[in-house]
Amino acid sequence: RDRRRAITRSAVGLGVTTVVFAIVFELFRRYAVAHVYGSGELSNSDVRGAVDELWGAFFDDLMTWVLVFAAGAWLLAAASSSVLAPYSAATLIRRSRAFLVSPKSSRVRGVQGAIALAIGIFVIVKPTLSLRVVAVACGCLLVYFAFGELLSVTAPAVPRARMRRAPSRRLAIGFGGAGAAAVAGIVAGFVLTGTAPTQAASAATCNGYAQLCSRRLDEVTFAGTHNAMSAADSPGWYIANQDRDIAQQLNDGIRLFKISTHYATQDSSGFVHTNVAAENVQVNRVAKRLVPYARLALQRVSKALGRGSVGKRDIWLCHTLCELGATRMVDFLGTIRRFLELNPNQVIILFDEDAVQERDIRSAFVRAGVFKYLARLRPEQPLPTLGELIRTHQNIVVFS
């Protein structure tokens, strides 16, 4: 009968459940990691680090959604509660202005000034992070206000005769402070776990380590991805080899990318067609196993899948057939160029399984603005060191 109170209790129940689950899940993670042991050449810390990363790869998304549900549940509980009745936006602004301009004691003004100074310094030092904090906080306020407006229509407030006595000012401030601290903790967790462009450690390092600067290219191991462009996060990929797109792979520490270049065209509906005929002698692995008339049939099937006029031929990164997923090479190289502009002391390797002509590959590098970064390797000479590649700003190495 009292829908508002029922919603409040349900939201509190969901909020408590999610918080308890998050705590228990994190304790279980720590217990599981602490009870694996290395053997042979692997130390305990090596094995535990690997298990911890593997756990994160499988379950970090689950924890993110648990925190999202927790935040939503507590905001709904606050909006539906008779203690924290939702205010209109105008009332909220008016009360905030009144609080800021009302007369205060010297002590309160001093505390207020110190807080304002700390916030100001934080905004100056971390402007991007500050914008994200403000954006998340504003989003929480909007969700709270939206819940209040919806509840005022769907779940009327408790009749005045049945309303409980309003709590004391001290109790209300205590509950409000606790709620604000909880929301701030959730916001900080989201902000700090978010991904930002990786910045180079310092000018004296190469790929993050000073000792790598004096080592030749063939003396360094690079973390790499196979069919790097084939990522579930990238639009249009149906059978992906990787979870994350190129920008995220770079932020995660990947520095070697195996790619496959193909001729393809994109129609006006966005569908990409492999141009089997254009690949000619350097035909891809699938077409190479087909007789000529079967290749023509494959091309006709591809054209039949489209829904618009076909555009100009270009180089695309595809996993054998561009109909299964494709990324324009210029876009892929543009992501690498932006990363190197932020991180000039990094060396990146591309392994290209190509089915296109070299002059067209060169054109793609030029159009993407990365041709100037390509290393010139000298036949029968020792490979350059990472430090030499970085000093000469030729820190993209391409192998075929």
Tab-separated table of C-alpha atoms in Angstrom:
chain	number	residue	atom	x	y	z
A	1	ARG	CA	0.000	0.000	0.000
A	2	ASP	CA	2.872	2.369	0.752
A	3	ARG	CA	4.747	2.104	-2.539
A	4	ARG	CA	7.359	4.720	-1.647
A	5	ARG	CA	8.398	2.872	1.497
A	6	ALA	CA	8.434	-0.440	-0.400
A	7	ILE	CA	10.735	1.077	-3.027
A	8	THR	CA	12.980	2.485	-0.300
A	9	ARG	CA	13.326	-0.871	1.436
A	10	SER	CA	13.886	-2.733	-1.847
A	11	ALA	CA	16.581	-0.238	-2.895
A	12	VAL	CA	18.303	-0.460	0.497
A	13	GLY	CA	18.185	-4.254	0.264
A	14	LEU	CA	19.766	-4.189	-3.198
A	15	GLY	CA	22.347	-1.638	-2.065
A	16	VAL	CA	23.367	-3.683	0.982
A	17	THR	CA	23.508	-6.872	-1.107
A	18	THR	CA	25.778	-5.350	-3.738
A	19	VAL	CA	28.131	-3.837	-1.153
A	20	VAL	CA	28.377	-7.119	0.780
A	21	PHE	CA	28.927	-9.024	-2.469
A	22	ALA	CA	31.709	-6.634	-3.525
A	23	ILE	CA	33.474	-6.990	-0.160
A	24	VAL	CA	33.181	-10.790	-0.070
A	25	PHE	CA	34.233	-11.095	-3.713
A	26	GLU	CA	37.343	-8.960	-3.141
A	27	LEU	CA	38.273	-10.962	-0.014
A	28	PHE	CA	37.838	-14.192	-1.972
A	29	ARG	CA	40.059	-12.816	-4.748
A	30	ARG	CA	42.799	-11.953	-2.258
A	31	TYR	CA	42.505	-15.373	-0.608
A	32	ALA	CA	42.693	-17.191	-3.958
A	33	VAL	CA	45.730	-15.200	-5.112
A	34	ALA	CA	47.540	-15.644	-1.795
A	35	HIS	CA	47.154	-19.432	-1.944
A	36	VAL	CA	48.891	-20.133	-5.250
A	37	TYR	CA	52.573	-20.975	-5.183
A	38	GLY	CA	55.384	-20.956	-7.701
A	39	SER	CA	57.667	-23.840	-8.522
A	40	GLY	CA	60.843	-24.296	-10.485
A	41	GLU	CA	61.942	-20.972	-12.005
A	42	LEU	CA	58.692	-19.182	-11.083
A	43	SER	CA	58.557	-17.410	-7.752
A	44	ASN	CA	55.390	-17.016	-5.694
A	45	SER	CA	55.128	-13.356	-6.685
A	46	ASP	CA	55.372	-14.253	-10.402
A	47	VAL	CA	52.559	-16.788	-10.206
A	48	ARG	CA	50.368	-14.649	-7.963
A	49	GLY	CA	50.781	-11.655	-10.237
A	50	ALA	CA	49.698	-13.749	-13.223
A	51	VAL	CA	46.674	-15.203	-11.386
A	52	ASP	CA	45.666	-11.746	-10.182
A	53	GLU	CA	45.789	-10.351	-13.743
A	54	LEU	CA	43.862	-13.355	-15.061
A	55	TRP	CA	41.197	-12.878	-12.387
A	56	GLY	CA	40.902	-9.237	-13.384
A	57	ALA	CA	40.560	-10.114	-17.060
A	58	PHE	CA	37.570	-12.348	-16.311
A	59	PHE	CA	35.848	-10.577	-13.417
A	60	ASP	CA	36.670	-6.831	-13.456
A	61	ASP	CA	33.616	-6.123	-15.628
A	62	LEU	CA	31.435	-7.974	-13.107
A	63	MET	CA	32.752	-5.797	-10.265
A	64	THR	CA	32.144	-2.666	-12.337
A	65	TRP	CA	28.483	-3.588	-12.804
A	66	VAL	CA	28.152	-4.478	-9.109
A	67	LEU	CA	29.349	-0.961	-8.223
A	68	VAL	CA	26.984	0.557	-10.802
A	69	PHE	CA	24.042	-1.299	-9.265
A	70	ALA	CA	25.179	-0.267	-5.773
A	71	ALA	CA	25.344	3.409	-6.740
A	72	GLY	CA	21.946	3.258	-8.448
A	73	ALA	CA	20.337	1.442	-5.526
A	74	TRP	CA	21.544	3.957	-2.935
A	75	LEU	CA	20.525	6.909	-5.094
A	76	LEU	CA	17.061	5.364	-5.513
A	77	ALA	CA	16.843	4.741	-1.770
A	78	ALA	CA	17.791	8.358	-1.056
A	79	ALA	CA	15.245	9.686	-3.565
A	80	SER	CA	12.396	7.529	-2.249
A	81	SER	CA	13.138	8.027	1.445
A	82	SER	CA	10.932	10.330	3.456
A	83	VAL	CA	14.065	11.546	5.265
A	84	LEU	CA	15.812	12.736	2.098
A	85	ALA	CA	12.813	13.979	0.134
A	86	PRO	CA	13.856	15.009	-3.393
A	87	TYR	CA	14.098	18.741	-3.993
A	88	SER	CA	13.515	20.501	-7.259
A	89	ALA	CA	16.547	21.822	-9.100
A	90	ALA	CA	15.545	25.432	-8.324
A	91	THR	CA	15.253	24.675	-4.618
A	92	LEU	CA	18.631	22.946	-4.606
A	93	ILE	CA	20.327	25.932	-6.302
A	94	ARG	CA	18.630	28.406	-3.975
A	95	ARG	CA	19.687	26.508	-0.847
A	96	SER	CA	23.268	26.128	-2.114
A	97	ARG	CA	23.517	29.880	-2.801
A	98	ALA	CA	22.060	30.682	0.607
A	99	PHE	CA	24.602	28.424	2.291
A	100	LEU	CA	27.545	30.035	0.478
A	101	VAL	CA	26.575	33.664	1.134
A	102	SER	CA	25.105	33.353	4.633
A	103	PRO	CA	27.159	34.888	7.518
A	104	LYS	CA	29.566	32.444	9.159
A	105	SER	CA	32.051	32.390	11.977
A	106	SER	CA	35.758	32.863	11.307
A	107	ARG	CA	36.445	29.179	11.890
A	108	VAL	CA	33.808	28.042	9.394
A	109	ARG	CA	35.070	30.548	6.834
A	110	GLY	CA	38.633	29.310	7.337
A	111	VAL	CA	37.608	25.685	6.783
A	112	GLN	CA	35.563	26.721	3.743
A	113	GLY	CA	38.530	28.621	2.309
A	114	ALA	CA	40.918	25.696	2.872
A	115	ILE	CA	38.532	23.320	1.096
A	116	ALA	CA	38.120	25.752	-1.802
A	117	LEU	CA	41.921	26.118	-2.065
A	118	ALA	CA	42.429	22.343	-2.127
A	119	ILE	CA	39.779	21.932	-4.811
A	120	GLY	CA	41.290	24.775	-6.858
A	121	ILE	CA	44.796	23.248	-6.743
A	122	PHE	CA	43.384	19.844	-7.709
A	123	VAL	CA	41.592	21.375	-10.714
A	124	ILE	CA	44.802	23.123	-11.840
A	125	VAL	CA	46.998	20.038	-11.446
A	126	LYS	CA	44.476	17.497	-12.803
A	127	PRO	CA	42.096	19.387	-15.116
A	128	THR	CA	40.996	16.321	-17.098
A	129	LEU	CA	40.465	14.242	-13.977
A	130	SER	CA	38.533	17.136	-12.407
A	131	LEU	CA	36.176	17.269	-15.377
A	132	ARG	CA	35.538	13.541	-15.079
A	133	VAL	CA	34.822	13.849	-11.347
A	134	VAL	CA	32.421	16.714	-11.980
A	135	ALA	CA	30.754	14.808	-14.825
A	136	VAL	CA	30.188	11.703	-12.672
A	137	ALA	CA	28.971	13.800	-9.732
A	138	CYS	CA	26.542	15.712	-11.972
A	139	GLY	CA	25.353	12.407	-13.399
A	140	CYS	CA	24.634	11.118	-9.870
A	141	LEU	CA	22.714	14.315	-9.050
A	142	LEU	CA	20.676	14.015	-12.242
A	143	VAL	CA	19.863	10.364	-11.502
A	144	TYR	CA	18.845	11.315	-7.947
A	145	PHE	CA	16.637	14.150	-9.201
A	146	ALA	CA	15.133	11.913	-11.918
A	147	PHE	CA	14.283	9.210	-9.363
A	148	GLY	CA	12.616	11.821	-7.177
A	149	GLU	CA	10.498	13.190	-10.012
A	150	LEU	CA	9.422	9.712	-11.158
A	151	LEU	CA	8.633	8.601	-7.609
A	152	SER	CA	6.518	11.693	-6.978
A	153	VAL	CA	4.262	10.504	-9.812
A	154	THR	CA	4.321	6.723	-9.382
A	155	ALA	CA	4.722	6.380	-5.602
A	156	PRO	CA	3.065	9.225	-3.650
A	157	ALA	CA	4.610	10.299	-0.395
A	158	VAL	CA	3.369	8.909	2.932
A	159	PRO	CA	0.257	10.778	4.190
A	160	ARG	CA	1.139	13.531	6.668
A	161	ALA	CA	-0.623	11.755	9.539
A	162	ARG	CA	1.596	8.712	9.072
A	163	MET	CA	4.884	10.561	8.551
A	164	ARG	CA	7.568	10.043	11.148
A	165	ARG	CA	9.013	12.973	13.011
A	166	ALA	CA	11.815	14.644	11.099
A	167	PRO	CA	15.260	13.673	12.413
A	168	SER	CA	17.453	16.122	14.222
A	169	ARG	CA	19.784	18.377	12.270
A	170	ARG	CA	22.832	16.549	13.614
A	171	LEU	CA	21.450	13.144	12.592
A	172	ALA	CA	20.541	14.406	9.124
A	173	ILE	CA	24.028	15.858	8.649
A	174	GLY	CA	25.551	12.561	9.794
A	175	PHE	CA	23.506	10.502	7.346
A	176	GLY	CA	24.132	13.013	4.588
A	177	GLY	CA	27.880	12.990	5.214
A	178	ALA	CA	28.006	9.203	5.216
A	179	GLY	CA	26.036	9.052	1.973
A	180	ALA	CA	28.232	11.691	0.352
A	181	ALA	CA	31.370	9.791	1.409
A	182	ALA	CA	29.994	6.561	-0.069
A	183	VAL	CA	29.116	8.232	-3.372
A	184	ALA	CA	32.502	9.985	-3.464
A	185	GLY	CA	34.251	6.654	-2.915
A	186	ILE	CA	32.322	5.061	-5.781
A	187	VAL	CA	33.036	8.040	-8.040
A	188	ALA	CA	36.735	7.977	-7.164
A	189	GLY	CA	36.849	4.248	-7.881
A	190	PHE	CA	35.343	4.732	-11.333
A	191	VAL	CA	37.623	7.669	-12.107
A	192	LEU	CA	40.848	6.063	-10.933
A	193	THR	CA	40.159	2.779	-12.727
A	194	GLY	CA	39.322	4.562	-15.976
A	195	THR	CA	41.746	4.487	-18.875
A	196	ALA	CA	43.737	7.551	-19.832
A	197	PRO	CA	46.434	7.879	-22.485
A	198	THR	CA	49.646	6.370	-21.204
A	199	GLN	CA	52.359	8.966	-20.713
A	200	ALA	CA	56.038	8.152	-21.072
A	201	ALA	CA	57.893	7.740	-17.787
A	202	SER	CA	60.662	10.208	-18.612
A	203	ALA	CA	62.893	11.321	-21.451
A	204	ALA	CA	65.702	9.070	-20.144
A	205	THR	CA	63.769	5.830	-20.707
A	206	CYS	CA	63.042	3.682	-23.748
A	207	ASN	CA	59.753	1.777	-23.681
A	208	GLY	CA	59.622	2.527	-19.966
A	209	TYR	CA	63.096	1.330	-18.937
A	210	ALA	CA	66.416	3.172	-18.976
A	211	GLN	CA	68.415	-0.046	-19.481
A	212	LEU	CA	66.635	-0.757	-22.791
A	213	CYS	CA	68.024	2.361	-24.488
A	214	SER	CA	71.405	0.731	-25.171
A	215	ARG	CA	69.955	-2.569	-26.421
A	216	ARG	CA	69.470	-3.396	-30.091
A	217	LEU	CA	66.035	-4.135	-31.454
A	218	ASP	CA	66.756	-7.878	-31.578
A	219	GLU	CA	67.793	-7.862	-27.895
A	220	VAL	CA	64.413	-6.718	-26.571
A	221	THR	CA	61.164	-8.668	-26.193
A	222	PHE	CA	58.000	-6.794	-27.157
A	223	ALA	CA	54.507	-7.646	-25.945
A	224	GLY	CA	52.415	-8.177	-29.087
A	225	THR	CA	48.975	-9.084	-30.379
A	226	HIS	CA	48.037	-11.340	-33.306
A	227	ASN	CA	45.559	-9.801	-35.766
A	228	ALA	CA	45.687	-6.747	-33.526
A	229	MET	CA	43.047	-4.814	-35.486
A	230	SER	CA	40.527	-7.651	-35.018
A	231	ALA	CA	39.078	-6.421	-31.716
A	232	ALA	CA	35.683	-6.979	-30.118
A	233	ASP	CA	35.630	-3.308	-29.007
A	234	SER	CA	35.956	-2.131	-32.628
A	235	PRO	CA	32.740	-1.850	-34.663
A	236	GLY	CA	32.046	-4.322	-37.460
A	237	TRP	CA	34.246	-7.232	-36.299
A	238	TYR	CA	32.312	-10.505	-36.192
A	239	ILE	CA	35.102	-12.951	-35.301
A	240	ALA	CA	37.548	-10.984	-33.157
A	241	ASN	CA	40.967	-12.183	-31.970
A	242	GLN	CA	41.357	-9.444	-29.343
A	243	ASP	CA	39.060	-7.918	-26.711
A	244	ARG	CA	40.240	-4.291	-26.836
A	245	ASP	CA	40.827	-1.808	-29.628
A	246	ILE	CA	44.234	-0.482	-30.672
A	247	ALA	CA	44.131	2.570	-28.391
A	248	GLN	CA	43.454	0.388	-25.356
A	249	GLN	CA	46.087	-2.140	-26.401
A	250	LEU	CA	48.638	0.682	-26.497
A	251	ASN	CA	47.585	1.842	-23.041
A	252	ASP	CA	47.863	-1.748	-21.794
A	253	GLY	CA	51.510	-1.933	-22.900
A	254	ILE	CA	51.269	-3.690	-26.273
A	255	ARG	CA	54.102	-2.489	-28.534
A	256	LEU	CA	54.055	-5.036	-31.388
A	257	PHE	CA	51.091	-5.437	-33.733
A	258	LYS	CA	50.645	-8.182	-36.302
A	259	ILE	CA	48.327	-6.859	-39.034
A	260	SER	CA	47.065	-8.008	-42.443
A	261	THR	CA	46.597	-5.465	-45.241
A	262	HIS	CA	44.095	-5.952	-48.060
A	263	TYR	CA	42.470	-3.997	-50.845
A	264	ALA	CA	38.803	-3.332	-50.115
A	265	THR	CA	35.986	-0.916	-50.881
A	266	GLN	CA	33.280	0.455	-48.593
A	267	ASP	CA	29.748	1.012	-49.839
A	268	SER	CA	27.455	3.854	-48.796
A	269	SER	CA	25.858	1.677	-46.091
A	270	GLY	CA	29.247	1.149	-44.399
A	271	PHE	CA	29.765	-2.477	-45.491
A	272	VAL	CA	33.346	-3.331	-46.521
A	273	HIS	CA	34.004	-5.622	-49.520
A	274	THR	CA	37.285	-7.460	-50.143
A	275	ASN	CA	38.627	-6.504	-53.577
A	276	VAL	CA	39.947	-9.941	-54.552
A	277	ALA	CA	40.674	-8.923	-58.144
A	278	ALA	CA	42.843	-5.954	-57.100
A	279	GLU	CA	45.144	-8.143	-54.994
A	280	ASN	CA	46.186	-9.945	-58.186
A	281	VAL	CA	49.534	-11.682	-57.618
A	282	GLN	CA	49.649	-10.975	-53.859
A	283	VAL	CA	46.302	-12.685	-53.367
A	284	ASN	CA	45.172	-13.484	-49.810
A	285	ARG	CA	45.236	-16.946	-48.241
A	286	VAL	CA	41.603	-17.825	-48.943
A	287	ALA	CA	41.530	-16.621	-52.556
A	288	LYS	CA	44.868	-18.316	-53.270
A	289	ARG	CA	43.225	-21.726	-52.760
A	290	LEU	CA	40.397	-20.967	-55.193
A	291	VAL	CA	40.341	-21.392	-58.959
A	292	PRO	CA	39.709	-18.159	-60.938
A	293	TYR	CA	35.954	-18.652	-61.458
A	294	ALA	CA	35.518	-19.400	-57.737
A	295	ARG	CA	37.254	-16.095	-56.911
A	296	LEU	CA	34.783	-14.282	-59.160
A	297	ALA	CA	31.915	-16.041	-57.383
A	298	LEU	CA	33.341	-14.940	-54.021
A	299	GLN	CA	33.460	-11.354	-55.290
A	300	ARG	CA	29.816	-11.534	-56.464
A	301	VAL	CA	28.686	-12.842	-53.071
A	302	SER	CA	30.486	-9.958	-51.361
A	303	LYS	CA	28.809	-7.382	-53.599
A	304	ALA	CA	25.418	-8.965	-52.938
A	305	LEU	CA	25.884	-8.452	-49.194
A	306	GLY	CA	26.147	-4.675	-49.564
A	307	ARG	CA	23.295	-2.188	-49.544
A	308	GLY	CA	24.620	0.829	-51.424
A	309	SER	CA	26.969	2.267	-53.991
A	310	VAL	CA	30.617	1.180	-53.714
A	311	GLY	CA	33.217	3.821	-52.917
A	312	LYS	CA	36.888	4.214	-53.762
A	313	ARG	CA	39.342	1.354	-53.207
A	314	ASP	CA	41.595	1.712	-50.164
A	315	ILE	CA	43.827	-0.378	-47.895
A	316	TRP	CA	42.009	-2.048	-45.025
A	317	LEU	CA	43.213	-4.264	-42.191
A	318	CYS	CA	41.228	-7.495	-42.401
A	319	HIS	CA	41.497	-11.033	-41.099
A	320	THR	CA	41.685	-12.660	-44.548
A	321	LEU	CA	38.201	-11.501	-45.653
A	322	CYS	CA	37.089	-7.927	-44.986
A	323	GLU	CA	33.441	-9.005	-44.913
A	324	LEU	CA	34.142	-10.528	-41.473
A	325	GLY	CA	35.526	-7.258	-40.136
A	326	ALA	CA	37.754	-4.437	-41.322
A	327	THR	CA	39.588	-1.371	-40.043
A	328	ARG	CA	40.833	1.319	-42.415
A	329	MET	CA	44.650	1.314	-42.294
A	330	VAL	CA	44.877	5.120	-42.188
A	331	ASP	CA	42.659	5.152	-39.063
A	332	PHE	CA	44.766	2.436	-37.416
A	333	LEU	CA	47.995	4.347	-38.127
A	334	GLY	CA	46.408	7.595	-36.908
A	335	THR	CA	45.830	6.003	-33.493
A	336	ILE	CA	49.512	5.000	-33.327
A	337	ARG	CA	50.601	8.498	-34.414
A	338	ARG	CA	48.555	10.161	-31.636
A	339	PHE	CA	50.049	7.745	-29.089
A	340	LEU	CA	53.625	8.518	-30.184
A	341	GLU	CA	52.948	12.256	-30.013
A	342	LEU	CA	52.101	11.773	-26.320
A	343	ASN	CA	54.826	9.156	-25.769
A	344	PRO	CA	57.852	10.025	-27.934
A	345	ASN	CA	60.200	7.595	-26.149
A	346	GLN	CA	58.364	4.438	-27.206
A	347	VAL	CA	59.292	2.074	-30.053
A	348	ILE	CA	56.468	0.289	-31.902
A	349	ILE	CA	56.794	-2.685	-34.272
A	350	LEU	CA	54.347	-3.590	-37.049
A	351	PHE	CA	54.358	-7.041	-38.673
A	352	ASP	CA	52.418	-6.733	-41.924
A	353	GLU	CA	51.077	-9.825	-43.689
A	354	ASP	CA	50.387	-7.895	-46.864
A	355	ALA	CA	48.349	-8.622	-49.977
A	356	VAL	CA	48.830	-5.143	-51.461
A	357	GLN	CA	51.495	-3.266	-53.435
A	358	GLU	CA	54.284	-1.431	-51.589
A	359	ARG	CA	53.516	1.903	-53.251
A	360	ASP	CA	49.978	1.742	-51.825
A	361	ILE	CA	51.297	0.838	-48.378
A	362	ARG	CA	53.600	3.881	-48.587
A	363	SER	CA	50.633	6.059	-49.542
A	364	ALA	CA	48.729	4.914	-46.434
A	365	PHE	CA	51.690	5.748	-44.178
A	366	VAL	CA	52.004	9.190	-45.780
A	367	ARG	CA	48.274	9.982	-45.499
A	368	ALA	CA	48.254	8.939	-41.830
A	369	GLY	CA	51.190	11.253	-41.076
A	370	VAL	CA	53.487	8.494	-39.792
A	371	PHE	CA	55.838	7.986	-42.756
A	372	LYS	CA	58.380	10.283	-41.068
A	373	TYR	CA	58.424	7.927	-38.053
A	374	LEU	CA	59.406	4.815	-40.050
A	375	ALA	CA	62.843	3.379	-39.291
A	376	ARG	CA	65.260	2.870	-42.198
A	377	LEU	CA	67.021	-0.425	-41.568
A	378	ARG	CA	70.309	-1.031	-43.386
A	379	PRO	CA	70.874	-4.482	-44.960
A	380	GLU	CA	73.668	-6.549	-43.384
A	381	GLN	CA	74.125	-3.945	-40.616
A	382	PRO	CA	73.350	-4.480	-36.923
A	383	LEU	CA	69.838	-3.431	-35.977
A	384	PRO	CA	69.651	-0.025	-34.234
A	385	THR	CA	69.229	0.334	-30.498
A	386	LEU	CA	65.988	1.584	-29.006
A	387	GLY	CA	67.784	4.745	-27.949
A	388	GLU	CA	68.934	5.453	-31.536
A	389	LEU	CA	65.421	4.932	-32.907
A	390	ILE	CA	63.949	7.312	-30.345
A	391	ARG	CA	66.619	10.010	-30.745
A	392	THR	CA	66.134	10.066	-34.540
A	393	HIS	CA	62.323	10.011	-34.158
A	394	GLN	CA	62.177	6.878	-36.309
A	395	ASN	CA	60.460	4.757	-33.720
A	396	ILE	CA	58.059	2.731	-35.896
A	397	VAL	CA	59.677	-0.420	-37.288
A	398	VAL	CA	57.817	-2.284	-40.045
A	399	PHE	CA	58.505	-5.891	-40.992
A	400	SER	CA	56.713	-7.864	-43.698
